[in-house]
mmCIF file of C-alpha atoms in Angstrom:
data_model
loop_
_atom_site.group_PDB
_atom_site.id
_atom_site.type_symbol
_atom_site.label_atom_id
_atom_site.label_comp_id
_atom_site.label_asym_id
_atom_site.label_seq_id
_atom_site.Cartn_x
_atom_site.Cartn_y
_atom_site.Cartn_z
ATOM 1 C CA UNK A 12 -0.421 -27.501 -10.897
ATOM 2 C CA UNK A 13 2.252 -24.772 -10.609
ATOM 3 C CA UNK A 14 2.138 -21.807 -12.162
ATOM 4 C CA UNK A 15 4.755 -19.795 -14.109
ATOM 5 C CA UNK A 16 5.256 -16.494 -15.066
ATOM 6 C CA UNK A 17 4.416 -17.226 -18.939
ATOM 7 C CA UNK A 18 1.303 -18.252 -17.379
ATOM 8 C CA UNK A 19 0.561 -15.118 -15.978
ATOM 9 C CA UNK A 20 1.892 -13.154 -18.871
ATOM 10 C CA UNK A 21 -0.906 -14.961 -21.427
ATOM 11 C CA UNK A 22 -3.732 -13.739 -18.710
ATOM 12 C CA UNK A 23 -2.265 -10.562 -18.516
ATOM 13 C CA UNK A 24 -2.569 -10.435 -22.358
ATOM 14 C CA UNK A 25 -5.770 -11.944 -22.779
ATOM 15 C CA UNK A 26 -7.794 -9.874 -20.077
ATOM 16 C CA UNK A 27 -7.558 -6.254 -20.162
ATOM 17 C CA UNK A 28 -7.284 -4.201 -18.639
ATOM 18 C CA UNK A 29 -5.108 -5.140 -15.689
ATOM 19 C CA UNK A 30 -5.643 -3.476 -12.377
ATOM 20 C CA UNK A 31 -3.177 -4.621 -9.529
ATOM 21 C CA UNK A 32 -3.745 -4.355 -6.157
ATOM 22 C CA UNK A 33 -0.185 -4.537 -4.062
ATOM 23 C CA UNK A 34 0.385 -4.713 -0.120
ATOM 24 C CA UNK A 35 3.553 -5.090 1.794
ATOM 25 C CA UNK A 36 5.010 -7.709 0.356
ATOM 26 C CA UNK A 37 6.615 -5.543 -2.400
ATOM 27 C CA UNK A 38 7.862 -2.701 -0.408
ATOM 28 C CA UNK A 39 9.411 -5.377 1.940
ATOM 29 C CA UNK A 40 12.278 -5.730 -1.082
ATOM 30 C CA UNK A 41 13.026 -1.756 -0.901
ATOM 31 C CA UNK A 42 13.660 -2.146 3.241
ATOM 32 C CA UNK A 43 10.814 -1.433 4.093
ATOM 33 C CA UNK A 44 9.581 -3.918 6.967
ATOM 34 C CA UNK A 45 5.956 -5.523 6.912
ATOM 35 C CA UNK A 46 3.503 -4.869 9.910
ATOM 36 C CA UNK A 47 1.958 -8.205 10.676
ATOM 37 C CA UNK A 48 4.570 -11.310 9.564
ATOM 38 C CA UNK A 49 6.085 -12.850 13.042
ATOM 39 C CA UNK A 50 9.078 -10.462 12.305
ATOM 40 C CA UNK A 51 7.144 -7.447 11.675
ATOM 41 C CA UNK A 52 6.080 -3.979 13.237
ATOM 42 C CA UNK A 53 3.612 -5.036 15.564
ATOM 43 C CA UNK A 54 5.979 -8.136 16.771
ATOM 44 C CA UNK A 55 7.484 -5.139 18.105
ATOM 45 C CA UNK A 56 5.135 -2.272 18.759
ATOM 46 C CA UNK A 57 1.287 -3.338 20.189
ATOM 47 C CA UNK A 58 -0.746 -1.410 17.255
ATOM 48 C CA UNK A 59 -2.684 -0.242 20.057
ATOM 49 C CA UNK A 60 -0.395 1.619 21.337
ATOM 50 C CA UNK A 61 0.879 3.597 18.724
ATOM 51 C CA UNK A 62 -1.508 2.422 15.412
ATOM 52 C CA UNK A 63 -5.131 3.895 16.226
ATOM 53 C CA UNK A 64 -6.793 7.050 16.165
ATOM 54 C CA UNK A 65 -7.466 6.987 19.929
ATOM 55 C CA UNK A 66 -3.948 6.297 20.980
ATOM 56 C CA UNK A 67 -3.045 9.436 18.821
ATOM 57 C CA UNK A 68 -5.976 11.453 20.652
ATOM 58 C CA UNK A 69 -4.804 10.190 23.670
ATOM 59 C CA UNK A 70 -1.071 10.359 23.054
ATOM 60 C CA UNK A 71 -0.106 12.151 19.990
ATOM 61 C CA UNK A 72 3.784 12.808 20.909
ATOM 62 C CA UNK A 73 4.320 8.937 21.563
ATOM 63 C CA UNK A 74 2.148 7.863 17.931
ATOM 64 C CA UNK A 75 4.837 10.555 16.411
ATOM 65 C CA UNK A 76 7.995 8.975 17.913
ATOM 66 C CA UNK A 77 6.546 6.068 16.748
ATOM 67 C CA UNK A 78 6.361 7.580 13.478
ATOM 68 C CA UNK A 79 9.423 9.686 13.064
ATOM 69 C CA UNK A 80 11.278 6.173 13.497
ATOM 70 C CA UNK A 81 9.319 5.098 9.961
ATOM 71 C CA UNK A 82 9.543 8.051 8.265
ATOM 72 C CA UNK A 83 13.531 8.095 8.087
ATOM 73 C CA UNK A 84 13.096 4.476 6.683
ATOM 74 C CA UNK A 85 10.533 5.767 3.970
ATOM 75 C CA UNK A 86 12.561 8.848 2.871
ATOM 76 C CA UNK A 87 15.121 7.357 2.078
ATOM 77 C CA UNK A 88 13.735 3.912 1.048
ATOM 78 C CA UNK A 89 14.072 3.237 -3.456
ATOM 79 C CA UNK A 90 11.209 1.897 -5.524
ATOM 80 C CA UNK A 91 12.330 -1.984 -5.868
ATOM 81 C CA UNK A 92 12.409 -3.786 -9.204
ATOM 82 C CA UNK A 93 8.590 -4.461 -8.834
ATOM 83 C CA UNK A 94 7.855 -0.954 -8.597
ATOM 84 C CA UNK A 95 9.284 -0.119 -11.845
ATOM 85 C CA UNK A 96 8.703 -3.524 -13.550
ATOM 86 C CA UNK A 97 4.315 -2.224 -12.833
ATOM 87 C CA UNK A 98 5.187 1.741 -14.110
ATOM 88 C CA UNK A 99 6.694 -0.008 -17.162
ATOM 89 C CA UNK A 100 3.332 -2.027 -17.973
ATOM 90 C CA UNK A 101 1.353 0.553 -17.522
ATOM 91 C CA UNK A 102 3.791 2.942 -19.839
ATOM 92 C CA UNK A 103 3.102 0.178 -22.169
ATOM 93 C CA UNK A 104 -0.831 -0.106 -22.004
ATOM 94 C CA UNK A 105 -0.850 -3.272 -19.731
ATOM 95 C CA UNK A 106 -1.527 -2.011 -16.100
ATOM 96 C CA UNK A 107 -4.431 0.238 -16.113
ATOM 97 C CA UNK A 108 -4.101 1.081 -12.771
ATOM 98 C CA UNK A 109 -2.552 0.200 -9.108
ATOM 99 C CA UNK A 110 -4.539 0.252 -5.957
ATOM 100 C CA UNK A 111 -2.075 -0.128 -2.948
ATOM 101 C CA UNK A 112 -2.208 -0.509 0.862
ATOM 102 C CA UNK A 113 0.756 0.463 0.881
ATOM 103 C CA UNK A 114 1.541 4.039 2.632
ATOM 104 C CA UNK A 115 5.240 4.627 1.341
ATOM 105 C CA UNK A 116 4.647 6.334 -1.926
ATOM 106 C CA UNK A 117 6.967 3.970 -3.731
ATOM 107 C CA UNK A 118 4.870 3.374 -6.854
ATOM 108 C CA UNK A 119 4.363 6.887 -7.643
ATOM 109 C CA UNK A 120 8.184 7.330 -7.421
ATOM 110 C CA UNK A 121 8.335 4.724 -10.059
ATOM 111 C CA UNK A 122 7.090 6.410 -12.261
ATOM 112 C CA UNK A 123 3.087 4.658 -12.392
ATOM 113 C CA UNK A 124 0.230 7.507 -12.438
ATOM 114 C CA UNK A 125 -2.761 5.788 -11.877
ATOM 115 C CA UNK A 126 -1.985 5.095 -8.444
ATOM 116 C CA UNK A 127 -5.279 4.351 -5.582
ATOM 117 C CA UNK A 128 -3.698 4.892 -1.671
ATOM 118 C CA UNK A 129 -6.548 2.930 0.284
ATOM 119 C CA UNK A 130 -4.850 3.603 3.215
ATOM 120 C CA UNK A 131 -3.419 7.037 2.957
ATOM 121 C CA UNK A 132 0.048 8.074 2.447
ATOM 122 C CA UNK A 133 3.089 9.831 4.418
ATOM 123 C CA UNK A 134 3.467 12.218 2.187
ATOM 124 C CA UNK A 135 1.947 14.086 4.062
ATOM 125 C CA UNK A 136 0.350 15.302 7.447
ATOM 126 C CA UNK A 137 -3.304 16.916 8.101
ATOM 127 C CA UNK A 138 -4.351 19.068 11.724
ATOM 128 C CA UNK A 139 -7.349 17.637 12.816
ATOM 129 C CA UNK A 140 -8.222 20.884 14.148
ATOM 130 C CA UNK A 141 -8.069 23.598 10.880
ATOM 131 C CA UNK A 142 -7.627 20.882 8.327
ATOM 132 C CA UNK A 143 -4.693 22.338 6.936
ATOM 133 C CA UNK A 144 -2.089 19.923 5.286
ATOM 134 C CA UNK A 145 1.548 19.983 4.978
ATOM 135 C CA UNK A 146 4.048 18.435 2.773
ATOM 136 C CA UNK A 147 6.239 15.537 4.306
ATOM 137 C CA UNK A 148 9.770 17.841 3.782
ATOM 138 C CA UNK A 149 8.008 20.048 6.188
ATOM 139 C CA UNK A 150 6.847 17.570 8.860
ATOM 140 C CA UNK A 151 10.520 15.848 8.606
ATOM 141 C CA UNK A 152 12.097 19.410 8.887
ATOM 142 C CA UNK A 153 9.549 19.956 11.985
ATOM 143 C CA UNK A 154 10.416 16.874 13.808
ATOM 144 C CA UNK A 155 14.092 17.702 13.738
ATOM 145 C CA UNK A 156 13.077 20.123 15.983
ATOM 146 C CA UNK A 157 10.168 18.983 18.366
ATOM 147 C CA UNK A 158 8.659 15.618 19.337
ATOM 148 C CA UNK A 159 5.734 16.184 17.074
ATOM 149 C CA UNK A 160 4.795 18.547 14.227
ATOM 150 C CA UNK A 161 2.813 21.290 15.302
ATOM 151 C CA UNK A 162 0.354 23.273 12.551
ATOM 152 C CA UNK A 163 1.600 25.713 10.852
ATOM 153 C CA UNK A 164 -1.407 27.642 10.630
ATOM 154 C CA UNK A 165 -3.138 26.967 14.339
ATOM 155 C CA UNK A 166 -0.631 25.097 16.510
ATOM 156 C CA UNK A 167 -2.467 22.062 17.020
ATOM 157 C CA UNK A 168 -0.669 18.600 16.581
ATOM 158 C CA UNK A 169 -0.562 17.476 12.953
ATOM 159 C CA UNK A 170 -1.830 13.609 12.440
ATOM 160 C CA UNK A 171 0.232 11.815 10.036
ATOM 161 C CA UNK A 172 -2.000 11.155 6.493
ATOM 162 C CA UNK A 173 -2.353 7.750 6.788
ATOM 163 C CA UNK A 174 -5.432 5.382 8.033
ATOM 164 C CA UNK A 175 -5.046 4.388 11.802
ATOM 165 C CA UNK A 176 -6.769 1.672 13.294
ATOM 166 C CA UNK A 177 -10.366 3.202 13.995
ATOM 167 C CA UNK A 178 -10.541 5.789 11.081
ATOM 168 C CA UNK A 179 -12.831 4.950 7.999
ATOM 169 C CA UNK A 180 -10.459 4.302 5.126
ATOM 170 C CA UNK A 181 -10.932 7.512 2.686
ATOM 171 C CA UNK A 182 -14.105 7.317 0.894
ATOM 172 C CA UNK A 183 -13.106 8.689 -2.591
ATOM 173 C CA UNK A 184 -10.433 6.226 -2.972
ATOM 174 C CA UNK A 185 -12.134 2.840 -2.008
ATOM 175 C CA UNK A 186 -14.562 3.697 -4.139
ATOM 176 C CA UNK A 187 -11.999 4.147 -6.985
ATOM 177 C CA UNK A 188 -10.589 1.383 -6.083
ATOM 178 C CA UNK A 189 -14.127 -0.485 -6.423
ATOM 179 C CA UNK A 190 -15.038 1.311 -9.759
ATOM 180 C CA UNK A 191 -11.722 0.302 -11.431
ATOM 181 C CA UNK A 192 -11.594 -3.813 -10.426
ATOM 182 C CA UNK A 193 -15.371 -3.808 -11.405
ATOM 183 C CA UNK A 194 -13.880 -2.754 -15.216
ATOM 184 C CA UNK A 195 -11.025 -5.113 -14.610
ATOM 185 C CA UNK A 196 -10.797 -8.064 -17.282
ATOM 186 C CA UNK A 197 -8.279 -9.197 -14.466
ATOM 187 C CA UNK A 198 -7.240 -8.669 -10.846
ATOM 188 C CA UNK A 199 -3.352 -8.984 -10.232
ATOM 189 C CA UNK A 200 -2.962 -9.237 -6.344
ATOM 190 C CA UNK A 201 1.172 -8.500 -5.778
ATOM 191 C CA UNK A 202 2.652 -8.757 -1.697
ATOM 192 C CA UNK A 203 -0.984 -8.960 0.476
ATOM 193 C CA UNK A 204 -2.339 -11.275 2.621
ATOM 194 C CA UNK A 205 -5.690 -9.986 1.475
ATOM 195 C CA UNK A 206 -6.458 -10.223 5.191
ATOM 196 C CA UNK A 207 -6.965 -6.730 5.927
ATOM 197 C CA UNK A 208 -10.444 -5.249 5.257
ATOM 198 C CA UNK A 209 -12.178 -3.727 3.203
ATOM 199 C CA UNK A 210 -9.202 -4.130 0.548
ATOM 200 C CA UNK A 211 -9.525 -8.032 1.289
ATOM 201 C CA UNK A 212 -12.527 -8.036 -0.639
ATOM 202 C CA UNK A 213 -11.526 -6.575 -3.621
ATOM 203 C CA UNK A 214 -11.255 -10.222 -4.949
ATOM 204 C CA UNK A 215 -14.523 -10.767 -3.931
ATOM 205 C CA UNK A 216 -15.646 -7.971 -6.254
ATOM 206 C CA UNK A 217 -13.519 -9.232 -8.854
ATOM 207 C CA UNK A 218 -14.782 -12.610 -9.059
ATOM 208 C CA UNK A 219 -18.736 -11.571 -8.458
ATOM 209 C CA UNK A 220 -18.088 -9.807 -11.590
ATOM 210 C CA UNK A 221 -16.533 -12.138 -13.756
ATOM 211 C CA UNK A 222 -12.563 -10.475 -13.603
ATOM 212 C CA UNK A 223 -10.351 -12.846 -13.497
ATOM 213 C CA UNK A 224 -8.005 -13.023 -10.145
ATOM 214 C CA UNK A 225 -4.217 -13.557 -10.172
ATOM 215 C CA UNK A 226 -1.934 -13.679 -6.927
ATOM 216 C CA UNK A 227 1.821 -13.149 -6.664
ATOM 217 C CA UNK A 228 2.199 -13.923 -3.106
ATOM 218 C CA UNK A 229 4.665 -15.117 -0.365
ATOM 219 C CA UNK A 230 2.446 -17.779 1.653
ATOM 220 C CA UNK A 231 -0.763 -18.323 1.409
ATOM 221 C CA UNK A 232 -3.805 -16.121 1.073
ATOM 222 C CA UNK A 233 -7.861 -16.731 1.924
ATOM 223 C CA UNK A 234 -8.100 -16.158 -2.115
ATOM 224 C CA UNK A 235 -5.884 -18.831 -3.527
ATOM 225 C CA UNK A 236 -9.043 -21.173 -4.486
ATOM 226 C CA UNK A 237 -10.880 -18.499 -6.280
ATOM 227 C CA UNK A 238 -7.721 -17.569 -8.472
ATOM 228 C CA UNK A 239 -7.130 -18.329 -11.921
ATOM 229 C CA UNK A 240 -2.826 -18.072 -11.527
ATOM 230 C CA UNK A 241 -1.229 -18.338 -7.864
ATOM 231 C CA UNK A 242 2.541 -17.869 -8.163
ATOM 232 C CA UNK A 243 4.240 -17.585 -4.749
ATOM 233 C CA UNK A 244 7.684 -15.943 -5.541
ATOM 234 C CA UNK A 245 9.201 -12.521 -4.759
ATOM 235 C CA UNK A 246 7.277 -9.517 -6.024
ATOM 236 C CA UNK A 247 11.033 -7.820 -7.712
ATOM 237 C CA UNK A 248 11.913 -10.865 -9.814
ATOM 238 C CA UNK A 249 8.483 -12.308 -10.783
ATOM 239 C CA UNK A 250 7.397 -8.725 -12.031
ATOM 240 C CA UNK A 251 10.287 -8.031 -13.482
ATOM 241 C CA UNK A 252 10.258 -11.803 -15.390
ATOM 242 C CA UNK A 253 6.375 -10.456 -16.173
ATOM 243 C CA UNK A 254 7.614 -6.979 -18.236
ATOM 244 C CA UNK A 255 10.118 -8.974 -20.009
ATOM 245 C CA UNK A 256 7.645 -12.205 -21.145
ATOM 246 C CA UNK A 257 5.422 -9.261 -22.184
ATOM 247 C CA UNK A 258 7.944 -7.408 -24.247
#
């Protein structure tokens, strides 16, 4: 049986609080390509290369050329209908929170608060060496002028504040992320594969403790089974159908 949006709109209703967990899929409608589809990033780029801590050890200038490329995209990338259709449910009491893999800061620039970053953010970038962090206008303005960002403070090579292949994902905010879909009365997964882990088994939480799971998905995911509503649709116009059924 299909699934429509009114469908999703009566769960939404019936089990709060809400807690959404997005992934690429949504930030794909502001420009922003995906990394693993057969047209994304690493169809390009071996992740290797230029996506894990060791490269960056190894090879810091090329991980940054790498990244300088993405940043220009992200800067100047616009939250997407989506975006604003989830800051708009949780103005209104209906999203409690969003947990996102997603690195690009869109959500926040949305307008939603309650925001999770599993995998970091480039917002910002940290030295490795004196731990000192610096705002992304800075790192832009810096790489304008070298290959790759030095510290400000001891001259080392700033890392970029996101989660590279290799790193542990940042402690505080999985476990956020596991605190607030335990309290879920639903799960709403927007634009992920759920393939990467350990944010692929967030459902898993979910179900074990009786949330109920929802996915809004391009293609298929590992989850469809387990969920209660499985819509595949674009993440723009089905959330932005969602705010208005729930108006």
């Amino acid at each position: 049986m299909a699934h429509t949006v009114p469908d999703l709109a009566a769960l939404v209703r019936e089990r709060q609080p809400c807690v959404v967990l997005t992934g690429a899929g949504i930030s794909t409608e502001s420009g922003i390509p995906d990394f693993r589809s057969p047209g994304g990033i690493w169809a390009e780029y071996d992740p290797m290369e230029y996506a894990t801590i060791d490269a960056f050890r190894r090879d810091p200038v090329k991980v940054w050329e790498f990244y300088a490329l993405r940043f220009e995209l992200l800067t100047t990338a616009e939250p997407n209908a989506g975006h604003l259709a989830l800051a708009e449910l949780e103005r209104r009491g209906l999203v409690a929170a969003v947990v996102t893999q997603n690195i690009d800061g869109l959500h926040e620039r949305a307008g939603s608060r309650e925001v999770v970053e599993v995998h970091g953010s480039i917002r910002s970038a940290s030295c490795l060496e004196c731990g000192e962090r610096v705002p992304l206008e800075e790192v832009v303005a810096a790489l304008r002028a070298a290959p790759a960002p030095p510290c400000p403070r001891c001259g080392a090579l700033l890392k970029p504040d996101v989660v590279m292949f290799g790193e542990l994902l940042p402690a505080d905010a999985i476990d956020r992320a596991i605190e607030l879909v335990r309290g879920a009365g639903l799960l709403l997964v927007v634009g992920s594969s759920l393939e990467v882990h350990p944010v692929a088994g967030l459902p898993d939480e979910a179900v074990s403790a009786g949330v109920a799971l929802a996915i809004l998905n391009r293609g298929p995911t590992p989850f469809d089974r387990l969920a209660s509503i499985r819509i595949d649709g674009a993440a723009g116009e089905t959330l932005s159908e969602l705010a208005e059924a729930l108006a």
